[in-house]
């Protein structure tokens, strides 16, 4: 950007900085949410809850489907970034 553009946009610098920070937080939250290791650990915990009788079979099926969807997205995203492309 040119000097005049920078001067005109200077009052918006805090907003642009906040937007950048929010973007970084969202990316990190997505990285953690879709981490295959974390999803597998949650699947194991879910199975323990079912075996202990703390959740019903219907709850188990619903939650397992959600976790498997997350795992599929994580695997697909990992495959896309492994071939040299970026997210």
PDB file of N, CA, C and O in Angstrom:
ATOM      1  N   UNK A   1       0.848  -1.178   0.000  1.00  0.00           N
ATOM      2  CA  UNK A   1       0.000   0.000   0.000  1.00  0.00           C
ATOM      3  C   UNK A   1       0.889   1.234   0.000  1.00  0.00           C
ATOM      4  O   UNK A   1       1.985   1.236   0.522  1.00  0.00           O
ATOM      5  N   UNK A   2       0.313   2.276  -0.522  1.00  0.00           N
ATOM      6  CA  UNK A   2       1.058   3.510  -0.560  1.00  0.00           C
ATOM      7  C   UNK A   2       0.961   4.252   0.757  1.00  0.00           C
ATOM      8  O   UNK A   2       0.194   3.900   1.658  1.00  0.00           O
ATOM      9  N   UNK A   3       1.742   5.302   0.872  1.00  0.00           N
ATOM     10  CA  UNK A   3       1.788   6.099   2.096  1.00  0.00           C
ATOM     11  C   UNK A   3       0.433   6.730   2.398  1.00  0.00           C
ATOM     12  O   UNK A   3      -0.032   6.704   3.546  1.00  0.00           O
ATOM     13  N   UNK A   4      -0.232   7.253   1.384  1.00  0.00           N
ATOM     14  CA  UNK A   4      -1.530   7.899   1.603  1.00  0.00           C
ATOM     15  C   UNK A   4      -2.563   6.870   2.065  1.00  0.00           C
ATOM     16  O   UNK A   4      -3.339   7.125   2.982  1.00  0.00           O
ATOM     17  N   UNK A   5      -2.553   5.710   1.445  1.00  0.00           N
ATOM     18  CA  UNK A   5      -3.483   4.652   1.871  1.00  0.00           C
ATOM     19  C   UNK A   5      -3.239   4.278   3.317  1.00  0.00           C
ATOM     20  O   UNK A   5      -4.184   4.098   4.093  1.00  0.00           O
ATOM     21  N   UNK A   6      -1.983   4.134   3.688  1.00  0.00           N
ATOM     22  CA  UNK A   6      -1.648   3.771   5.068  1.00  0.00           C
ATOM     23  C   UNK A   6      -2.125   4.850   6.041  1.00  0.00           C
ATOM     24  O   UNK A   6      -2.657   4.535   7.107  1.00  0.00           O
ATOM     25  N   UNK A   7      -1.941   6.096   5.687  1.00  0.00           N
ATOM     26  CA  UNK A   7      -2.384   7.184   6.564  1.00  0.00           C
ATOM     27  C   UNK A   7      -3.901   7.225   6.688  1.00  0.00           C
ATOM     28  O   UNK A   7      -4.439   7.451   7.777  1.00  0.00           O
ATOM     29  N   UNK A   8      -4.586   6.994   5.587  1.00  0.00           N
ATOM     30  CA  UNK A   8      -6.044   7.002   5.628  1.00  0.00           C
ATOM     31  C   UNK A   8      -6.609   5.804   6.415  1.00  0.00           C
ATOM     32  O   UNK A   8      -7.638   5.908   7.069  1.00  0.00           O
ATOM     33  N   UNK A   9      -5.924   4.680   6.344  1.00  0.00           N
ATOM     34  CA  UNK A   9      -6.387   3.470   7.025  1.00  0.00           C
ATOM     35  C   UNK A   9      -5.852   3.335   8.448  1.00  0.00           C
ATOM     36  O   UNK A   9      -6.224   2.403   9.166  1.00  0.00           O
ATOM     37  N   UNK A  10      -4.991   4.268   8.870  1.00  0.00           N
ATOM     38  CA  UNK A  10      -4.397   4.191  10.205  1.00  0.00           C
ATOM     39  C   UNK A  10      -5.427   4.094  11.323  1.00  0.00           C
ATOM     40  O   UNK A  10      -5.246   3.306  12.259  1.00  0.00           O
ATOM     41  N   UNK A  11      -6.534   4.826  11.271  1.00  0.00           N
ATOM     42  CA  UNK A  11      -7.520   4.685  12.359  1.00  0.00           C
ATOM     43  C   UNK A  11      -8.108   3.272  12.468  1.00  0.00           C
ATOM     44  O   UNK A  11      -8.609   2.885  13.511  1.00  0.00           O
ATOM     45  N   UNK A  12      -8.026   2.503  11.383  1.00  0.00           N
ATOM     46  CA  UNK A  12      -8.574   1.145  11.395  1.00  0.00           C
ATOM     47  C   UNK A  12      -7.539   0.087  11.781  1.00  0.00           C
ATOM     48  O   UNK A  12      -7.846  -1.101  11.791  1.00  0.00           O
ATOM     49  N   UNK A  13      -6.335   0.489  12.121  1.00  0.00           N
ATOM     50  CA  UNK A  13      -5.271  -0.463  12.467  1.00  0.00           C
ATOM     51  C   UNK A  13      -5.669  -1.386  13.615  1.00  0.00           C
ATOM     52  O   UNK A  13      -5.420  -2.595  13.544  1.00  0.00           O
ATOM     53  N   UNK A  14      -6.273  -0.870  14.698  1.00  0.00           N
ATOM     54  CA  UNK A  14      -6.667  -1.802  15.777  1.00  0.00           C
ATOM     55  C   UNK A  14      -7.675  -2.857  15.311  1.00  0.00           C
ATOM     56  O   UNK A  14      -7.619  -4.009  15.744  1.00  0.00           O
ATOM     57  N   UNK A  15      -8.576  -2.484  14.411  1.00  0.00           N
ATOM     58  CA  UNK A  15      -9.561  -3.435  13.901  1.00  0.00           C
ATOM     59  C   UNK A  15      -8.865  -4.498  13.061  1.00  0.00           C
ATOM     60  O   UNK A  15      -9.153  -5.695  13.189  1.00  0.00           O
ATOM     61  N   UNK A  16      -7.942  -4.082  12.215  1.00  0.00           N
ATOM     62  CA  UNK A  16      -7.203  -5.047  11.394  1.00  0.00           C
ATOM     63  C   UNK A  16      -6.370  -5.965  12.270  1.00  0.00           C
ATOM     64  O   UNK A  16      -6.304  -7.169  12.031  1.00  0.00           O
ATOM     65  N   UNK A  17      -5.767  -5.421  13.318  1.00  0.00           N
ATOM     66  CA  UNK A  17      -4.982  -6.245  14.242  1.00  0.00           C
ATOM     67  C   UNK A  17      -5.856  -7.235  14.985  1.00  0.00           C
ATOM     68  O   UNK A  17      -5.492  -8.404  15.153  1.00  0.00           O
ATOM     69  N   UNK A  18      -7.017  -6.790  15.414  1.00  0.00           N
ATOM     70  CA  UNK A  18      -7.951  -7.690  16.108  1.00  0.00           C
ATOM     71  C   UNK A  18      -8.424  -8.797  15.175  1.00  0.00           C
ATOM     72  O   UNK A  18      -8.561  -9.948  15.582  1.00  0.00           O
ATOM     73  N   UNK A  19      -8.676  -8.448  13.936  1.00  0.00           N
ATOM     74  CA  UNK A  19      -9.087  -9.448  12.951  1.00  0.00           C
ATOM     75  C   UNK A  19      -8.022 -10.512  12.750  1.00  0.00           C
ATOM     76  O   UNK A  19      -8.322 -11.701  12.648  1.00  0.00           O
ATOM     77  N   UNK A  20      -6.763 -10.092  12.720  1.00  0.00           N
ATOM     78  CA  UNK A  20      -5.668 -11.036  12.562  1.00  0.00           C
ATOM     79  C   UNK A  20      -5.600 -11.980  13.760  1.00  0.00           C
ATOM     80  O   UNK A  20      -5.460 -13.196  13.596  1.00  0.00           O
ATOM     81  N   UNK A  21      -5.724 -11.419  14.969  1.00  0.00           N
ATOM     82  CA  UNK A  21      -5.676 -12.234  16.182  1.00  0.00           C
ATOM     83  C   UNK A  21      -6.831 -13.239  16.198  1.00  0.00           C
ATOM     84  O   UNK A  21      -6.640 -14.420  16.500  1.00  0.00           O
ATOM     85  N   UNK A  22      -8.015 -12.783  15.858  1.00  0.00           N
ATOM     86  CA  UNK A  22      -9.174 -13.679  15.827  1.00  0.00           C
ATOM     87  C   UNK A  22      -8.948 -14.801  14.814  1.00  0.00           C
ATOM     88  O   UNK A  22      -9.255 -15.966  15.083  1.00  0.00           O
ATOM     89  N   UNK A  23      -8.399 -14.463  13.676  1.00  0.00           N
ATOM     90  CA  UNK A  23      -8.103 -15.479  12.661  1.00  0.00           C
ATOM     91  C   UNK A  23      -7.116 -16.524  13.173  1.00  0.00           C
ATOM     92  O   UNK A  23      -7.273 -17.722  12.922  1.00  0.00           O
ATOM     93  N   UNK A  24      -6.094 -16.073  13.899  1.00  0.00           N
ATOM     94  CA  UNK A  24      -5.113 -17.005  14.463  1.00  0.00           C
ATOM     95  C   UNK A  24      -5.750 -17.925  15.494  1.00  0.00           C
ATOM     96  O   UNK A  24      -5.480 -19.125  15.533  1.00  0.00           O
ATOM     97  N   UNK A  25      -6.611 -17.371  16.337  1.00  0.00           N
ATOM     98  CA  UNK A  25      -7.297 -18.173  17.363  1.00  0.00           C
ATOM     99  C   UNK A  25      -8.207 -19.215  16.706  1.00  0.00           C
ATOM    100  O   UNK A  25      -8.235 -20.381  17.115  1.00  0.00           O
ATOM    101  N   UNK A  26      -8.932 -18.815  15.676  1.00  0.00           N
ATOM    102  CA  UNK A  26      -9.817 -19.747  14.974  1.00  0.00           C
ATOM    103  C   UNK A  26      -9.005 -20.873  14.333  1.00  0.00           C
ATOM    104  O   UNK A  26      -9.379 -22.049  14.432  1.00  0.00           O
ATOM    105  N   UNK A  27      -7.890 -20.550  13.688  1.00  0.00           N
ATOM    106  CA  UNK A  27      -7.059 -21.582  13.065  1.00  0.00           C
ATOM    107  C   UNK A  27      -6.530 -22.576  14.097  1.00  0.00           C
ATOM    108  O   UNK A  27      -6.531 -23.785  13.871  1.00  0.00           O
ATOM    109  N   UNK A  28      -6.097 -22.078  15.238  1.00  0.00           N
ATOM    110  CA  UNK A  28      -5.586 -22.972  16.284  1.00  0.00           C
ATOM    111  C   UNK A  28      -6.702 -23.840  16.859  1.00  0.00           C
ATOM    112  O   UNK A  28      -6.511 -25.032  17.106  1.00  0.00           O
ATOM    113  N   UNK A  29      -7.873 -23.263  17.053  1.00  0.00           N
ATOM    114  CA  UNK A  29      -9.010 -24.035  17.572  1.00  0.00           C
ATOM    115  C   UNK A  29      -9.393 -25.139  16.582  1.00  0.00           C
ATOM    116  O   UNK A  29      -9.661 -26.273  16.997  1.00  0.00           O
ATOM    117  N   UNK A  30      -9.394 -24.831  15.299  1.00  0.00           N
ATOM    118  CA  UNK A  30      -9.694 -25.850  14.287  1.00  0.00           C
ATOM    119  C   UNK A  30      -8.625 -26.923  14.256  1.00  0.00           C
ATOM    120  O   UNK A  30      -8.932 -28.108  14.106  1.00  0.00           O
ATOM    121  N   UNK A  31      -7.375 -26.541  14.415  1.00  0.00           N
ATOM    122  CA  UNK A  31      -6.284 -27.519  14.426  1.00  0.00           C
ATOM    123  C   UNK A  31      -6.468 -28.504  15.575  1.00  0.00           C
ATOM    124  O   UNK A  31      -6.347 -29.717  15.399  1.00  0.00           O
ATOM    125  N   UNK A  32      -6.817 -27.997  16.740  1.00  0.00           N
ATOM    126  CA  UNK A  32      -7.025 -28.858  17.906  1.00  0.00           C
ATOM    127  C   UNK A  32      -8.280 -29.709  17.721  1.00  0.00           C
ATOM    128  O   UNK A  32      -8.275 -30.904  18.006  1.00  0.00           O
ATOM    129  N   UNK A  33      -9.358 -29.098  17.247  1.00  0.00           N
ATOM    130  CA  UNK A  33     -10.638 -29.795  17.082  1.00  0.00           C
ATOM    131  C   UNK A  33     -10.522 -30.948  16.099  1.00  0.00           C
ATOM    132  O   UNK A  33     -11.116 -32.007  16.291  1.00  0.00           O
ATOM    133  N   UNK A  34      -9.760 -30.764  15.027  1.00  0.00           N
ATOM    134  CA  UNK A  34      -9.630 -31.782  13.992  1.00  0.00           C
ATOM    135  C   UNK A  34      -8.362 -32.623  14.125  1.00  0.00           C
ATOM    136  O   UNK A  34      -8.030 -33.380  13.212  1.00  0.00           O
ATOM    137  N   UNK A  35      -7.667 -32.539  15.241  1.00  0.00           N
ATOM    138  CA  UNK A  35      -6.464 -33.330  15.451  1.00  0.00           C
ATOM    139  C   UNK A  35      -6.847 -34.808  15.542  1.00  0.00           C
ATOM    140  O   UNK A  35      -7.626 -35.201  16.423  1.00  0.00           O
ATOM    141  N   UNK A  36      -6.336 -35.650  14.627  1.00  0.00           N
ATOM    142  CA  UNK A  36      -6.722 -37.069  14.624  1.00  0.00           C
ATOM    143  C   UNK A  36      -6.441 -37.778  15.949  1.00  0.00           C
ATOM    144  O   UNK A  36      -7.226 -38.620  16.377  1.00  0.00           O
ATOM    145  N   UNK A  37      -5.362 -37.434  16.598  1.00  0.00           N
ATOM    146  CA  UNK A  37      -5.036 -38.067  17.878  1.00  0.00           C
ATOM    147  C   UNK A  37      -6.088 -37.739  18.923  1.00  0.00           C
ATOM    148  O   UNK A  37      -6.533 -38.622  19.674  1.00  0.00           O
ATOM    149  N   UNK A  38      -6.515 -36.504  18.972  1.00  0.00           N
ATOM    150  CA  UNK A  38      -7.539 -36.098  19.937  1.00  0.00           C
ATOM    151  C   UNK A  38      -8.878 -36.759  19.624  1.00  0.00           C
ATOM    152  O   UNK A  38      -9.586 -37.196  20.540  1.00  0.00           O
ATOM    153  N   UNK A  39      -9.214 -36.865  18.345  1.00  0.00           N
ATOM    154  CA  UNK A  39     -10.479 -37.481  17.958  1.00  0.00           C
ATOM    155  C   UNK A  39     -10.472 -38.964  18.336  1.00  0.00           C
ATOM    156  O   UNK A  39     -11.455 -39.486  18.881  1.00  0.00           O
ATOM    157  N   UNK A  40      -9.348 -39.644  18.094  1.00  0.00           N
ATOM    158  CA  UNK A  40      -9.260 -41.065  18.462  1.00  0.00           C
ATOM    159  C   UNK A  40      -9.372 -41.251  19.972  1.00  0.00           C
ATOM    160  O   UNK A  40     -10.005 -42.207  20.438  1.00  0.00           O
ATOM    161  N   UNK A  41      -8.774 -40.343  20.731  1.00  0.00           N
ATOM    162  CA  UNK A  41      -8.882 -40.409  22.193  1.00  0.00           C
ATOM    163  C   UNK A  41     -10.333 -40.215  22.631  1.00  0.00           C
ATOM    164  O   UNK A  41     -10.814 -40.893  23.554  1.00  0.00           O
ATOM    165  N   UNK A  42     -11.040 -39.310  21.975  1.00  0.00           N
ATOM    166  CA  UNK A  42     -12.454 -39.093  22.299  1.00  0.00           C
ATOM    167  C   UNK A  42     -13.290 -40.318  21.935  1.00  0.00           C
ATOM    168  O   UNK A  42     -14.234 -40.668  22.661  1.00  0.00           O
ATOM    169  N   UNK A  43     -12.947 -40.986  20.837  1.00  0.00           N
ATOM    170  CA  UNK A  43     -13.658 -42.211  20.465  1.00  0.00           C
ATOM    171  C   UNK A  43     -13.455 -43.296  21.521  1.00  0.00           C
ATOM    172  O   UNK A  43     -14.395 -44.005  21.896  1.00  0.00           O
ATOM    173  N   UNK A  44     -12.219 -43.425  22.014  1.00  0.00           N
ATOM    174  CA  UNK A  44     -11.934 -44.417  23.048  1.00  0.00           C
ATOM    175  C   UNK A  44     -12.703 -44.094  24.325  1.00  0.00           C
ATOM    176  O   UNK A  44     -13.274 -44.988  24.966  1.00  0.00           O
ATOM    177  N   UNK A  45     -12.735 -42.816  24.689  1.00  0.00           N
ATOM    178  CA  UNK A  45     -13.466 -42.404  25.890  1.00  0.00           C
ATOM    179  C   UNK A  45     -14.960 -42.667  25.722  1.00  0.00           C
ATOM    180  O   UNK A  45     -15.634 -43.105  26.658  1.00  0.00           O
ATOM    181  N   UNK A  46     -15.467 -42.431  24.547  1.00  0.00           N
ATOM    182  CA  UNK A  46     -16.882 -42.669  24.259  1.00  0.00           C
ATOM    183  C   UNK A  46     -17.216 -44.149  24.439  1.00  0.00           C
ATOM    184  O   UNK A  46     -18.249 -44.505  25.010  1.00  0.00           O
ATOM    185  N   UNK A  47     -16.334 -45.009  23.960  1.00  0.00           N
ATOM    186  CA  UNK A  47     -16.546 -46.443  24.112  1.00  0.00           C
ATOM    187  C   UNK A  47     -16.532 -46.851  25.594  1.00  0.00           C
ATOM    188  O   UNK A  47     -17.327 -47.681  26.027  1.00  0.00           O
ATOM    189  N   UNK A  48     -15.632 -46.231  26.355  1.00  0.00           N
ATOM    190  CA  UNK A  48     -15.596 -46.499  27.800  1.00  0.00           C
ATOM    191  C   UNK A  48     -16.911 -46.095  28.466  1.00  0.00           C
ATOM    192  O   UNK A  48     -17.421 -46.805  29.335  1.00  0.00           O
ATOM    193  N   UNK A  49     -17.451 -44.949  28.056  1.00  0.00           N
ATOM    194  CA  UNK A  49     -18.719 -44.491  28.625  1.00  0.00           C
ATOM    195  C   UNK A  49     -19.856 -45.464  28.306  1.00  0.00           C
ATOM    196  O   UNK A  49     -20.710 -45.729  29.157  1.00  0.00           O
ATOM    197  N   UNK A  50     -19.855 -45.998  27.086  1.00  0.00           N
ATOM    198  CA  UNK A  50     -20.878 -46.958  26.700  1.00  0.00           C
ATOM    199  C   UNK A  50     -20.753 -48.237  27.525  1.00  0.00           C
ATOM    200  O   UNK A  50     -21.746 -48.745  28.054  1.00  0.00           O
ATOM    201  N   UNK A  51     -19.534 -48.737  27.651  1.00  0.00           N
ATOM    202  CA  UNK A  51     -19.311 -49.968  28.408  1.00  0.00           C
ATOM    203  C   UNK A  51     -19.664 -49.802  29.879  1.00  0.00           C
ATOM    204  O   UNK A  51     -20.114 -50.744  30.527  1.00  0.00           O
ATOM    205  N   UNK A  52     -19.462 -48.597  30.412  1.00  0.00           N
ATOM    206  CA  UNK A  52     -19.773 -48.330  31.816  1.00  0.00           C
ATOM    207  C   UNK A  52     -21.265 -48.064  32.020  1.00  0.00           C
ATOM    208  O   UNK A  52     -21.720 -47.924  33.157  1.00  0.00           O
ATOM    209  N   UNK A  53     -22.014 -47.973  30.935  1.00  0.00           N
ATOM    210  CA  UNK A  53     -23.445 -47.733  31.036  1.00  0.00           C
ATOM    211  C   UNK A  53     -23.811 -46.285  31.307  1.00  0.00           C
ATOM    212  O   UNK A  53     -24.938 -45.984  31.688  1.00  0.00           O
ATOM    213  N   UNK A  54     -22.866 -45.370  31.078  1.00  0.00           N
ATOM    214  CA  UNK A  54     -23.116 -43.953  31.335  1.00  0.00           C
ATOM    215  C   UNK A  54     -23.841 -43.262  30.188  1.00  0.00           C
ATOM    216  O   UNK A  54     -24.383 -42.175  30.358  1.00  0.00           O
ATOM    217  N   UNK A  55     -23.823 -43.876  29.008  1.00  0.00           N
ATOM    218  CA  UNK A  55     -24.562 -43.342  27.862  1.00  0.00           C
ATOM    219  C   UNK A  55     -25.311 -44.489  27.203  1.00  0.00           C
ATOM    220  O   UNK A  55     -24.940 -45.658  27.339  1.00  0.00           O
ATOM    221  N   UNK A  56     -26.357 -44.152  26.478  1.00  0.00           N
ATOM    222  CA  UNK A  56     -27.145 -45.173  25.785  1.00  0.00           C
ATOM    223  C   UNK A  56     -26.512 -45.491  24.433  1.00  0.00           C
ATOM    224  O   UNK A  56     -25.631 -44.759  23.950  1.00  0.00           O
ATOM    225  N   UNK A  57     -26.986 -46.567  23.838  1.00  0.00           N
ATOM    226  CA  UNK A  57     -26.501 -46.967  22.520  1.00  0.00           C
ATOM    227  C   UNK A  57     -26.802 -45.883  21.478  1.00  0.00           C
ATOM    228  O   UNK A  57     -25.986 -45.614  20.598  1.00  0.00           O
ATOM    229  N   UNK A  58     -27.972 -45.244  21.593  1.00  0.00           N
ATOM    230  CA  UNK A  58     -28.346 -44.184  20.651  1.00  0.00           C
ATOM    231  C   UNK A  58     -27.396 -42.983  20.782  1.00  0.00           C
ATOM    232  O   UNK A  58     -26.965 -42.415  19.779  1.00  0.00           O
ATOM    233  N   UNK A  59     -27.099 -42.610  22.034  1.00  0.00           N
ATOM    234  CA  UNK A  59     -26.168 -41.499  22.250  1.00  0.00           C
ATOM    235  C   UNK A  59     -24.795 -41.850  21.700  1.00  0.00           C
ATOM    236  O   UNK A  59     -24.137 -41.019  21.060  1.00  0.00           O
ATOM    237  N   UNK A  60     -24.374 -43.084  21.953  1.00  0.00           N
ATOM    238  CA  UNK A  60     -23.082 -43.542  21.446  1.00  0.00           C
ATOM    239  C   UNK A  60     -23.028 -43.440  19.929  1.00  0.00           C
ATOM    240  O   UNK A  60     -22.062 -42.911  19.367  1.00  0.00           O
ATOM    241  N   UNK A  61     -24.068 -43.937  19.258  1.00  0.00           N
ATOM    242  CA  UNK A  61     -24.090 -43.904  17.793  1.00  0.00           C
ATOM    243  C   UNK A  61     -24.032 -42.477  17.256  1.00  0.00           C
ATOM    244  O   UNK A  61     -23.293 -42.193  16.308  1.00  0.00           O
ATOM    245  N   UNK A  62     -24.789 -41.590  17.858  1.00  0.00           N
ATOM    246  CA  UNK A  62     -24.817 -40.195  17.404  1.00  0.00           C
ATOM    247  C   UNK A  62     -23.452 -39.530  17.602  1.00  0.00           C
ATOM    248  O   UNK A  62     -22.913 -38.918  16.674  1.00  0.00           O
ATOM    249  N   UNK A  63     -22.880 -39.696  18.797  1.00  0.00           N
ATOM    250  CA  UNK A  63     -21.588 -39.072  19.085  1.00  0.00           C
ATOM    251  C   UNK A  63     -20.467 -39.708  18.277  1.00  0.00           C
ATOM    252  O   UNK A  63     -19.541 -39.010  17.826  1.00  0.00           O
ATOM    253  N   UNK A  64     -20.549 -41.015  18.075  1.00  0.00           N
ATOM    254  CA  UNK A  64     -19.532 -41.697  17.275  1.00  0.00           C
ATOM    255  C   UNK A  64     -19.559 -41.185  15.836  1.00  0.00           C
ATOM    256  O   UNK A  64     -18.504 -40.946  15.235  1.00  0.00           O
ATOM    257  N   UNK A  65     -20.760 -40.998  15.286  1.00  0.00           N
ATOM    258  CA  UNK A  65     -20.872 -40.465  13.920  1.00  0.00           C
ATOM    259  C   UNK A  65     -20.232 -39.086  13.816  1.00  0.00           C
ATOM    260  O   UNK A  65     -19.534 -38.787  12.848  1.00  0.00           O
ATOM    261  N   UNK A  66     -20.477 -38.233  14.809  1.00  0.00           N
ATOM    262  CA  UNK A  66     -19.883 -36.897  14.806  1.00  0.00           C
ATOM    263  C   UNK A  66     -18.359 -36.976  14.845  1.00  0.00           C
ATOM    264  O   UNK A  66     -17.664 -36.265  14.111  1.00  0.00           O
ATOM    265  N   UNK A  67     -17.833 -37.846  15.698  1.00  0.00           N
ATOM    266  CA  UNK A  67     -16.380 -37.983  15.818  1.00  0.00           C
ATOM    267  C   UNK A  67     -15.777 -38.571  14.547  1.00  0.00           C
ATOM    268  O   UNK A  67     -14.702 -38.135  14.113  1.00  0.00           O
ATOM    269  N   UNK A  68     -16.455 -39.546  13.954  1.00  0.00           N
ATOM    270  CA  UNK A  68     -15.943 -40.119  12.707  1.00  0.00           C
ATOM    271  C   UNK A  68     -15.965 -39.103  11.566  1.00  0.00           C
ATOM    272  O   UNK A  68     -15.064 -39.099  10.720  1.00  0.00           O
ATOM    273  N   UNK A  69     -16.959 -38.225  11.559  1.00  0.00           N
ATOM    274  CA  UNK A  69     -16.986 -37.139  10.575  1.00  0.00           C
ATOM    275  C   UNK A  69     -15.784 -36.215  10.762  1.00  0.00           C
ATOM    276  O   UNK A  69     -15.140 -35.814   9.787  1.00  0.00           O
ATOM    277  N   UNK A  70     -15.513 -35.873  12.022  1.00  0.00           N
ATOM    278  CA  UNK A  70     -14.346 -35.026  12.307  1.00  0.00           C
ATOM    279  C   UNK A  70     -13.061 -35.708  11.869  1.00  0.00           C
ATOM    280  O   UNK A  70     -12.174 -35.072  11.295  1.00  0.00           O
ATOM    281  N   UNK A  71     -12.952 -37.007  12.127  1.00  0.00           N
ATOM    282  CA  UNK A  71     -11.755 -37.750  11.750  1.00  0.00           C
ATOM    283  C   UNK A  71     -11.595 -37.795  10.236  1.00  0.00           C
ATOM    284  O   UNK A  71     -10.489 -37.640   9.710  1.00  0.00           O
ATOM    285  N   UNK A  72     -12.701 -37.959   9.525  1.00  0.00           N
ATOM    286  CA  UNK A  72     -12.644 -37.966   8.064  1.00  0.00           C
ATOM    287  C   UNK A  72     -12.183 -36.611   7.523  1.00  0.00           C
ATOM    288  O   UNK A  72     -11.355 -36.536   6.621  1.00  0.00           O
ATOM    289  N   UNK A  73     -12.701 -35.534   8.099  1.00  0.00           N
ATOM    290  CA  UNK A  73     -12.286 -34.185   7.680  1.00  0.00           C
ATOM    291  C   UNK A  73     -10.811 -33.987   7.968  1.00  0.00           C
ATOM    292  O   UNK A  73     -10.068 -33.447   7.141  1.00  0.00           O
ATOM    293  N   UNK A  74     -10.365 -34.432   9.133  1.00  0.00           N
ATOM    294  CA  UNK A  74      -8.949 -34.290   9.498  1.00  0.00           C
ATOM    295  C   UNK A  74      -8.065 -35.058   8.534  1.00  0.00           C
ATOM    296  O   UNK A  74      -7.024 -34.552   8.094  1.00  0.00           O
ATOM    297  N   UNK A  75      -8.476 -36.252   8.171  1.00  0.00           N
ATOM    298  CA  UNK A  75      -7.693 -37.075   7.251  1.00  0.00           C
ATOM    299  C   UNK A  75      -7.651 -36.447   5.868  1.00  0.00           C
ATOM    300  O   UNK A  75      -6.603 -36.374   5.238  1.00  0.00           O
ATOM    301  N   UNK A  76      -8.809 -35.961   5.425  1.00  0.00           N
ATOM    302  CA  UNK A  76      -8.885 -35.317   4.109  1.00  0.00           C
ATOM    303  C   UNK A  76      -8.039 -34.043   4.080  1.00  0.00           C
ATOM    304  O   UNK A  76      -7.333 -33.786   3.116  1.00  0.00           O
ATOM    305  N   UNK A  77      -8.089 -33.252   5.149  1.00  0.00           N
ATOM    306  CA  UNK A  77      -7.321 -32.015   5.225  1.00  0.00           C
ATOM    307  C   UNK A  77      -5.831 -32.321   5.263  1.00  0.00           C
ATOM    308  O   UNK A  77      -5.038 -31.661   4.613  1.00  0.00           O
ATOM    309  N   UNK A  78      -5.470 -33.354   6.015  1.00  0.00           N
ATOM    310  CA  UNK A  78      -4.073 -33.751   6.103  1.00  0.00           C
ATOM    311  C   UNK A  78      -3.551 -34.203   4.742  1.00  0.00           C
ATOM    312  O   UNK A  78      -2.451 -33.854   4.349  1.00  0.00           O
ATOM    313  N   UNK A  79      -4.347 -34.954   4.012  1.00  0.00           N
ATOM    314  CA  UNK A  79      -3.943 -35.415   2.694  1.00  0.00           C
ATOM    315  C   UNK A  79      -3.786 -34.246   1.735  1.00  0.00           C
ATOM    316  O   UNK A  79      -2.882 -34.219   0.910  1.00  0.00           O
ATOM    317  N   UNK A  80      -4.643 -33.232   1.854  1.00  0.00           N
ATOM    318  CA  UNK A  80      -4.575 -32.063   0.974  1.00  0.00           C
ATOM    319  C   UNK A  80      -3.326 -31.242   1.258  1.00  0.00           C
ATOM    320  O   UNK A  80      -2.706 -30.725   0.348  1.00  0.00           O
ATOM    321  N   UNK A  81      -2.938 -31.123   2.525  1.00  0.00           N
ATOM    322  CA  UNK A  81      -1.753 -30.326   2.846  1.00  0.00           C
ATOM    323  C   UNK A  81      -0.469 -31.104   2.637  1.00  0.00           C
ATOM    324  O   UNK A  81       0.580 -30.525   2.452  1.00  0.00           O
ATOM    325  N   UNK A  82      -0.534 -32.440   2.636  1.00  0.00           N
ATOM    326  CA  UNK A  82       0.663 -33.254   2.417  1.00  0.00           C
ATOM    327  C   UNK A  82       1.123 -33.233   0.977  1.00  0.00           C
ATOM    328  O   UNK A  82       2.281 -33.501   0.690  1.00  0.00           O
ATOM    329  N   UNK A  83       0.235 -32.894   0.045  1.00  0.00           N
ATOM    330  CA  UNK A  83       0.635 -32.895  -1.360  1.00  0.00           C
ATOM    331  C   UNK A  83       1.221 -31.564  -1.800  1.00  0.00           C
ATOM    332  O   UNK A  83       1.405 -31.315  -2.983  1.00  0.00           O
ATOM    333  N   UNK A  84       1.524 -30.705  -0.840  1.00  0.00           N
ATOM    334  CA  UNK A  84       2.183 -29.449  -1.157  1.00  0.00           C
ATOM    335  C   UNK A  84       1.297 -28.238  -1.168  1.00  0.00           C
ATOM    336  O   UNK A  84       1.775 -27.117  -1.256  1.00  0.00           O
ATOM    337  N   UNK A  85      -0.007 -28.450  -1.102  1.00  0.00           N
ATOM    338  CA  UNK A  85      -0.903 -27.306  -1.072  1.00  0.00           C
ATOM    339  C   UNK A  85      -1.057 -26.834   0.364  1.00  0.00           C
ATOM    340  O   UNK A  85      -0.759 -27.557   1.304  1.00  0.00           O
ATOM    341  N   UNK A  86      -1.517 -25.613   0.529  1.00  0.00           N
ATOM    342  CA  UNK A  86      -1.714 -25.072   1.881  1.00  0.00           C
ATOM    343  C   UNK A  86      -3.181 -24.870   2.141  1.00  0.00           C
ATOM    344  O   UNK A  86      -3.974 -24.740   1.214  1.00  0.00           O
ATOM    345  N   UNK A  87      -3.511 -24.845   3.404  1.00  0.00           N
ATOM    346  CA  UNK A  87      -4.900 -24.615   3.802  1.00  0.00           C
ATOM    347  C   UNK A  87      -5.239 -23.172   3.707  1.00  0.00           C
ATOM    348  O   UNK A  87      -4.551 -22.289   3.874  1.00  0.00           O
TER     349      UNK A  87
END
